[in-house]
Short mmCIF file of C-alpha atoms in Angstrom, two decimals:
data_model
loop_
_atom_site.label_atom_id
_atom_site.label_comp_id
_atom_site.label_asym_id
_atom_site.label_seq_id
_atom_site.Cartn_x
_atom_site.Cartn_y
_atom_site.Cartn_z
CA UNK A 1 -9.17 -0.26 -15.83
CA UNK A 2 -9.93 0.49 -11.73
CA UNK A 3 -7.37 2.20 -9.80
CA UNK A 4 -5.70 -0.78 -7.82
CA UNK A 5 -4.19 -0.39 -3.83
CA UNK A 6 -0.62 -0.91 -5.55
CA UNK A 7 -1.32 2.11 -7.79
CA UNK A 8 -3.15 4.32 -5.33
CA UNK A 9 0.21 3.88 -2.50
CA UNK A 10 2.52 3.85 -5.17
CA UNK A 11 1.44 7.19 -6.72
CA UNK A 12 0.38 8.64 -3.43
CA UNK A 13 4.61 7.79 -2.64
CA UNK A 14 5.68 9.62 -5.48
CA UNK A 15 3.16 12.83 -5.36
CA UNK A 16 3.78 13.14 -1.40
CA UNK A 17 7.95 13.30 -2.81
CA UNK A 18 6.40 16.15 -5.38
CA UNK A 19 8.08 13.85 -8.02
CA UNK A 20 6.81 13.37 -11.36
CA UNK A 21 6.83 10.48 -13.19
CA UNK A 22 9.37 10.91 -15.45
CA UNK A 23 11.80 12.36 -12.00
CA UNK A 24 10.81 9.01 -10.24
CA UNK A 25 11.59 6.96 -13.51
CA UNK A 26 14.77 8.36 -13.64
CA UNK A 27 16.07 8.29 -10.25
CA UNK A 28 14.73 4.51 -10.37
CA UNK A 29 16.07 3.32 -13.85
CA UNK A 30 12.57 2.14 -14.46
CA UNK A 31 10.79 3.55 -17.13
CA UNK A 32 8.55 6.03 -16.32
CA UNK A 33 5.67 4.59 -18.73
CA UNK A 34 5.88 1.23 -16.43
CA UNK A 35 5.36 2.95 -13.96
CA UNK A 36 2.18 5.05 -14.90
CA UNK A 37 1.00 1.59 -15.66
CA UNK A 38 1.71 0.63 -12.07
CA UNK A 39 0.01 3.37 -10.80
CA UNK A 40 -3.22 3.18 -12.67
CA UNK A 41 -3.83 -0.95 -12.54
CA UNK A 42 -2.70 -1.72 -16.13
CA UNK A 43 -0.13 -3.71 -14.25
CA UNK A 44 -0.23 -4.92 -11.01
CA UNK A 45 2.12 -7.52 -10.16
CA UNK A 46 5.65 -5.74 -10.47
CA UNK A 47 9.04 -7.82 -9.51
CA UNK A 48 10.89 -7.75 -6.12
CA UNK A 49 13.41 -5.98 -8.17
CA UNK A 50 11.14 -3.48 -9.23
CA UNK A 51 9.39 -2.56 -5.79
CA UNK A 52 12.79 -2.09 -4.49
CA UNK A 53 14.46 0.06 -6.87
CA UNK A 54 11.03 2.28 -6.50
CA UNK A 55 11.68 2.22 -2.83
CA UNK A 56 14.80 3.28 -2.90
CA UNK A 57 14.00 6.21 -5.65
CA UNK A 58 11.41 7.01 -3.51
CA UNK A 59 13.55 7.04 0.34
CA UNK A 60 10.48 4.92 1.03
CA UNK A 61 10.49 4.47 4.87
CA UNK A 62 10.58 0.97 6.01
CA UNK A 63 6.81 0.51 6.72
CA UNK A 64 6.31 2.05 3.28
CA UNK A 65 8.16 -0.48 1.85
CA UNK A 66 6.58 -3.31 3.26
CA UNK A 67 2.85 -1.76 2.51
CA UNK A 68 4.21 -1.49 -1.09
CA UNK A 69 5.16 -5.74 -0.96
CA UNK A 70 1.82 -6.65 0.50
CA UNK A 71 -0.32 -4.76 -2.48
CA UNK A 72 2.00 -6.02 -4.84
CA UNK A 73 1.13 -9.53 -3.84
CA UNK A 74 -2.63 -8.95 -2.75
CA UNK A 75 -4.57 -7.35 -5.53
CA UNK A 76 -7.46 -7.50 -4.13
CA UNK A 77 -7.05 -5.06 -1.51
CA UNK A 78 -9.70 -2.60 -1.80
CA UNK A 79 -7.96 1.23 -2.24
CA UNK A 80 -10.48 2.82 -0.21
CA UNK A 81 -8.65 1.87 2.71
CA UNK A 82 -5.42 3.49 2.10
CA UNK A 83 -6.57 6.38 2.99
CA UNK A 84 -7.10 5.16 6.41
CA UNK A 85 -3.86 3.28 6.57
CA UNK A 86 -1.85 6.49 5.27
CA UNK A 87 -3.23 8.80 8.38
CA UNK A 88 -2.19 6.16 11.15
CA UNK A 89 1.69 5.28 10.58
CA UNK A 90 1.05 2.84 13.60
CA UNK A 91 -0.67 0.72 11.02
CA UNK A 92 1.93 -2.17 10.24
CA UNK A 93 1.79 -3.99 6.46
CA UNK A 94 0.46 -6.80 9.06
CA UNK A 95 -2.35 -5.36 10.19
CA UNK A 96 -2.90 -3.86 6.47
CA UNK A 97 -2.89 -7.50 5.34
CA UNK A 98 -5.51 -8.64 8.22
CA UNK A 99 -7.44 -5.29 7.58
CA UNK A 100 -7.93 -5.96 4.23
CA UNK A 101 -9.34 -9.37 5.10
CA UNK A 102 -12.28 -8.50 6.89
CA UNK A 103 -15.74 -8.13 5.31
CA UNK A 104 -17.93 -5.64 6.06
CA UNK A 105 -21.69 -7.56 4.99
CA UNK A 106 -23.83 -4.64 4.23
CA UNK A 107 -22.28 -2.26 6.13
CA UNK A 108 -20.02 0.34 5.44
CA UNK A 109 -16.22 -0.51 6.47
CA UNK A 110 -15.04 0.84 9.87
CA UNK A 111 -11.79 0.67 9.81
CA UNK A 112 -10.77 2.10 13.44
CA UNK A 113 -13.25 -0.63 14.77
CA UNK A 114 -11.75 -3.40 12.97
CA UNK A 115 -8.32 -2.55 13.60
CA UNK A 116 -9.16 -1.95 17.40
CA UNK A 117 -10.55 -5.93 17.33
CA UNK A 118 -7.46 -6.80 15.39
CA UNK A 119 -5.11 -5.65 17.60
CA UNK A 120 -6.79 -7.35 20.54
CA UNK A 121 -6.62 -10.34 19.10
CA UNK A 122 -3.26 -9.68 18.48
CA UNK A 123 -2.74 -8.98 22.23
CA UNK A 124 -4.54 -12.00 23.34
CA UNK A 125 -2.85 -14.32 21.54
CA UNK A 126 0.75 -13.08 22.67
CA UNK A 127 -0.35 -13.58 25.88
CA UNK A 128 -1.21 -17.02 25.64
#
């Protein structure tokens, strides 16, 4: 099965924490095999309940924890742009969500261009 963007921000969490599964599973009280699943798209849609006592294990930061509730419910968010999401912590879980929107026809995905339109639009529309 693919890697999913839940899996790929979920495990990227736990490995920037220099946690292993079975230290995340226990500090979580989910089991640690769930969570492997989690991690590498055998499941994808885990409960509120869930996300939040991974969060918590985790001392995910607020933005983290909102980027973890928008995969959870999107699963078609593509994981290549995680990357790009992970580097800039100005990226909100709301601009993640409209990022992860736009298609790139033939063309390779440019993030930094799409957010920069993004957040005009963003701009223009709280102006009036």
């Amino acid at each position: 099965m693919p890697e999913t963007a839940l899996g790929v921000w979920l495990k990227g969490l736990r490995e920037e924490r220099k946690l292993s599964l079975r230290d995340l599973g226990q500090r979580s009280g989910v089991d640690h095999a769930y969570i492997h699943r989690l991690e590498t798209g055998v499941k994808e849609a885990p409960s509120e309940d869930v996300l939040d006592k991974l969060a918590t294990a985790l001392s995910a930061s607020k933005r983290d924890r909102e980027v973890l509730r928008h995969l959870a419910r999107q699963e078609n968010v593509n994981p290549n742009i995680l990357e790009f999401v992970r580097q800039d912590q100005s990226i909100s879980a709301e601009e993640l969500q409209m990022l992860s929107t736009v298609v790139n026809r033939g063309t390779r995905a440019d993030y930094a261009t799409s957010l920069a339109r993004i957040r005009r639009m963003m701009m223009e529309d709280d102006d009036g």
